[in-house]
Short mmCIF file of C-alpha atoms in Angstrom, two decimals:
data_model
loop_
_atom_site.label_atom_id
_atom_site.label_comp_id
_atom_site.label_asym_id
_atom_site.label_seq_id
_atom_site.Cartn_x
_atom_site.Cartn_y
_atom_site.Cartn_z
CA UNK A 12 -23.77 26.38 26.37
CA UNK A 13 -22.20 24.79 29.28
CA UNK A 14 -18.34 23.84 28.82
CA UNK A 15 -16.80 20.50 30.13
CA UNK A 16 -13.43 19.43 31.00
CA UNK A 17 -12.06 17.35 28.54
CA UNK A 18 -10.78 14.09 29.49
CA UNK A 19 -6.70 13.74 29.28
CA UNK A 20 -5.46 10.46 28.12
CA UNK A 21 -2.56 11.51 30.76
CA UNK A 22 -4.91 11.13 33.81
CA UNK A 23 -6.81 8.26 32.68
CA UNK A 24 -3.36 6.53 32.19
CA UNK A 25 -2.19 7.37 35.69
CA UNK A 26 -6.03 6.25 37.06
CA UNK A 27 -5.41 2.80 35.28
CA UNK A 28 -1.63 2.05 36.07
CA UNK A 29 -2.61 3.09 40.17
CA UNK A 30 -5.52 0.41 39.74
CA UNK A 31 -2.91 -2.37 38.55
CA UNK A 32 0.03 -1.24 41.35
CA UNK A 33 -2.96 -1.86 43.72
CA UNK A 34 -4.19 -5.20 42.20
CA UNK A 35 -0.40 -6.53 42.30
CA UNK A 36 -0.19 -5.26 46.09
CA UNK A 37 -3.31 -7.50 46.58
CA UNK A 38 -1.51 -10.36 44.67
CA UNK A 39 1.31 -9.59 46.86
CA UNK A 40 -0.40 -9.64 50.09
CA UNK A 41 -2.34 -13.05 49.39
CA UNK A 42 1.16 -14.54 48.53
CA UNK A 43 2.47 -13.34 51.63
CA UNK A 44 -0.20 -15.47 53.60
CA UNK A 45 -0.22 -18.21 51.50
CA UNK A 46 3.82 -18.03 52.51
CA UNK A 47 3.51 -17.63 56.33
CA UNK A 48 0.90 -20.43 56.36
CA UNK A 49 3.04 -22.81 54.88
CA UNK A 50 6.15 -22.09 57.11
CA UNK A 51 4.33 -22.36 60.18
CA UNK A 52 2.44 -25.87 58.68
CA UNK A 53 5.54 -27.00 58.25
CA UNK A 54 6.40 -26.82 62.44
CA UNK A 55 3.01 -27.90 63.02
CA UNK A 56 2.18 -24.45 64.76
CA UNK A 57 -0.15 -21.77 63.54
CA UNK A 58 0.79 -17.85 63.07
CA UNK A 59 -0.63 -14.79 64.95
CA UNK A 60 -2.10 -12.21 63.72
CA UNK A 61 0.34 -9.64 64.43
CA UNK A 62 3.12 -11.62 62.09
CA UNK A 63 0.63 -11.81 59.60
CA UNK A 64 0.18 -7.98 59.73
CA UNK A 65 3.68 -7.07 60.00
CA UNK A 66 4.86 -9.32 56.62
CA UNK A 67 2.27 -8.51 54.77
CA UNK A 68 2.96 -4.84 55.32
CA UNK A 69 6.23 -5.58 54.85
CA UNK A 70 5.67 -6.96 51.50
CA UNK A 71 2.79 -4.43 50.35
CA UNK A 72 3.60 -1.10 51.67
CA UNK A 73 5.82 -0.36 49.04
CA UNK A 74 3.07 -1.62 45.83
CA UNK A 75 0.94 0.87 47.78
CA UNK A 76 2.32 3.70 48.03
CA UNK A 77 3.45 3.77 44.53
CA UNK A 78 -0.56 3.30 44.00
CA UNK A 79 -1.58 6.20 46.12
CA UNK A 80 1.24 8.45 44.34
CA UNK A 81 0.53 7.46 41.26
CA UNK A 82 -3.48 7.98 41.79
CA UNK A 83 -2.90 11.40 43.71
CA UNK A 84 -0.47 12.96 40.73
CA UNK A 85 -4.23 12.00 38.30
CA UNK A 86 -6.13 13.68 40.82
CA UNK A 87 -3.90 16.62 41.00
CA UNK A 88 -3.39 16.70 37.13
CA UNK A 89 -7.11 16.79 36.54
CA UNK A 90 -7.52 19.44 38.87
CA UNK A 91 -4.90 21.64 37.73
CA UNK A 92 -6.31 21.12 33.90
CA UNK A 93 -10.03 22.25 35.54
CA UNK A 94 -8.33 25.53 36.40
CA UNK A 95 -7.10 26.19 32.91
CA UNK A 96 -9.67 27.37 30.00
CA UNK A 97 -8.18 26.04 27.43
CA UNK A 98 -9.48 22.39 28.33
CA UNK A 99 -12.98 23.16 28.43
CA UNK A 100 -15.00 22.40 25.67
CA UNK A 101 -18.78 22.62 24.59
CA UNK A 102 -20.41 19.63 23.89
CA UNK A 103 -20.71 20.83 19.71
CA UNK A 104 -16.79 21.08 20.07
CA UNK A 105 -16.30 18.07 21.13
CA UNK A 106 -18.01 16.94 18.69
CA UNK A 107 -16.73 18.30 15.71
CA UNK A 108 -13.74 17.22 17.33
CA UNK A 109 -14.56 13.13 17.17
CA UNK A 110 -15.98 14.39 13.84
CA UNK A 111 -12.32 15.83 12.32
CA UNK A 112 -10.65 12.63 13.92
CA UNK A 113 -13.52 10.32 11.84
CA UNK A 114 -12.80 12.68 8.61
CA UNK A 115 -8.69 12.15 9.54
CA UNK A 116 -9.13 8.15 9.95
CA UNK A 117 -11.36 7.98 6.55
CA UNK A 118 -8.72 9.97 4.74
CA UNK A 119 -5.95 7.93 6.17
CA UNK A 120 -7.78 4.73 4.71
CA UNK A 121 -8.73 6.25 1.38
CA UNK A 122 -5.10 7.17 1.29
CA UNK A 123 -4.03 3.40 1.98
CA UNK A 124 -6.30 2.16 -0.15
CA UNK A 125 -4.87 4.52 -2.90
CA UNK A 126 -1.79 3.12 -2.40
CA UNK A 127 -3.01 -0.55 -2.53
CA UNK A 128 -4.37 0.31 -5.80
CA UNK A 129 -0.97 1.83 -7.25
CA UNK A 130 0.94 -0.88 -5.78
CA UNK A 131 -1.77 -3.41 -7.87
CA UNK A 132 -1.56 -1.24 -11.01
CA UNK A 133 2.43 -1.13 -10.98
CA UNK A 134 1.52 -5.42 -10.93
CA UNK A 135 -0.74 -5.17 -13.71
CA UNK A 136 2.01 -3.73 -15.46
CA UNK A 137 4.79 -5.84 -14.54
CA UNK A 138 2.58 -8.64 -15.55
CA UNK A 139 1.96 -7.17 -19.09
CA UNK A 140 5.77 -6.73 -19.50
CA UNK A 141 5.69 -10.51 -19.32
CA UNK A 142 3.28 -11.00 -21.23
CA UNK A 143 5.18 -9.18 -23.90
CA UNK A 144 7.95 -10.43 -23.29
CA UNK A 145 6.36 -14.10 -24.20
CA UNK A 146 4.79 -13.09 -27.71
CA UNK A 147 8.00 -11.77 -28.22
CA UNK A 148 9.41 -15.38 -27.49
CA UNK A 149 6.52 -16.65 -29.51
CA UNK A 150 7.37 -14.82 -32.36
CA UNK A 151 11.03 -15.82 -32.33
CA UNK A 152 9.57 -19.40 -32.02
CA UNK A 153 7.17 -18.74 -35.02
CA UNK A 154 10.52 -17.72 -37.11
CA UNK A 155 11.57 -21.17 -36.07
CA UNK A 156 9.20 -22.92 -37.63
CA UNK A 157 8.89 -21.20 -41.11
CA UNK A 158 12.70 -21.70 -41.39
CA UNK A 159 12.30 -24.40 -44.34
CA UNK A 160 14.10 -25.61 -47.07
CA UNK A 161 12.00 -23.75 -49.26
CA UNK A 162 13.58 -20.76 -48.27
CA UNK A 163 15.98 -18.44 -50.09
CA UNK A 164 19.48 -18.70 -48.25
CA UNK A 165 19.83 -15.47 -47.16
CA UNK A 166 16.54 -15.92 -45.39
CA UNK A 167 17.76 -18.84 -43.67
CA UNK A 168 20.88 -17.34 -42.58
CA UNK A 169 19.17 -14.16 -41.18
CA UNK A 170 17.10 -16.38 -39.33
CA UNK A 171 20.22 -18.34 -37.80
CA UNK A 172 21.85 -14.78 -37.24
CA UNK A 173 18.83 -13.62 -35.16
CA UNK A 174 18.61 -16.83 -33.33
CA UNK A 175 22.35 -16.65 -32.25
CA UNK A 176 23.31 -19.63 -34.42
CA UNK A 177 26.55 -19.79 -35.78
CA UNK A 178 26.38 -20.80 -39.40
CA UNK A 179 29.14 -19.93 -42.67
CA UNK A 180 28.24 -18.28 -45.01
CA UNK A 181 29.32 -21.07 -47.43
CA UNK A 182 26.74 -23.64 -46.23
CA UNK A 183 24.30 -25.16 -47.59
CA UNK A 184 20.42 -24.91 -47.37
CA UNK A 185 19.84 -28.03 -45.79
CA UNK A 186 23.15 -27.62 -43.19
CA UNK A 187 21.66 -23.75 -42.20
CA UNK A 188 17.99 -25.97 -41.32
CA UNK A 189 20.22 -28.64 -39.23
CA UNK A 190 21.78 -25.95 -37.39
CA UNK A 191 18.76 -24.40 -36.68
CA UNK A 192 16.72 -26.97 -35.75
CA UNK A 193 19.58 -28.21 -33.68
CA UNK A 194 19.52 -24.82 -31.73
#
């Protein structure tokens, strides 16, 4: 099988950033005329070609020769890689390659999606605390209302104990309901 260099996100970076150095040159340069243009409307006269070369070169040569290092270094990068081994590949490694970054990205997911389901049970269960914690209010509340005056007094005061209500000991049935109704 027939090996290929594989492609370095290194050099492709370098090939991209030397494209946009040269696109901001060009910016540069049709500022530049724009510029001169107006100064010399401005006098009524008209510019000669040689001032437009030199101030445009002026304001461009440096853009460009940060382009031309910039794509040289990917050029010399990519051929340095071709001389080493190690960054060839056959076209089945490659592709078990894409095939363990697929299986890596799907696990990552499954993993999040894990999580998102912990994080929903942990609500589920915060949830049923409240819920428990209301019947337990209910409850309480349901010992409210079979507090009557039917009721032994002991039974009335344990209710007004459990309630928090201060009551003596010495009062009467009906004072004990008062009090807790009053709660």
């Amino acid at each position: 099988m027939e090996k290929k260099l594989r492609k370095s996100p290194v050099v492709i970076a370098l090939y991209v950033i030397a494209a946009l150095v040269l696109v901001y040159a060009c910016y540069l340069a049709g500022g530049t005329v724009s510029q001169i243009n107006e100064y010399y409307a401005a006098y009524g006269m008209t510019a000669k070609a040689g001032e437009f070369i030199s101030y445009i070169l002026q304001s461009v040569y440096m853009p460009l020769i940060m382009a031309v290092l910039l794509f040289a270094a990917g050029k010399i990068l990519n051929e340095v890689r071709a001389l080493n081994p190690a960054y060839y590949a056959t076209s089945d490694e490659i592709a078990q390659a894409k095939a363990a970054k697929k299986a890596a990205k799907a696990a990552e997911k499954a993993e999040e999606k894990v999580v998102e389901a912990e994080e929903k049970a942990d609500d589920v269960i915060v949830f049923s605390a409240k819920e428990a914690e209301e019947e337990t209010v209910a409850v309480e509340a349901s010992e409210e209302i079979k507090a009557d005056i039917n009721m032994k007094k002991a039974e009335l005061l344990e209710i007004a104990e459990k309630l928090g209500v201060e009551v003596s000991a010495k009062a009467t049935k009906a004072e004990i309901l008062e009090a807790i109704e009053k709660r």
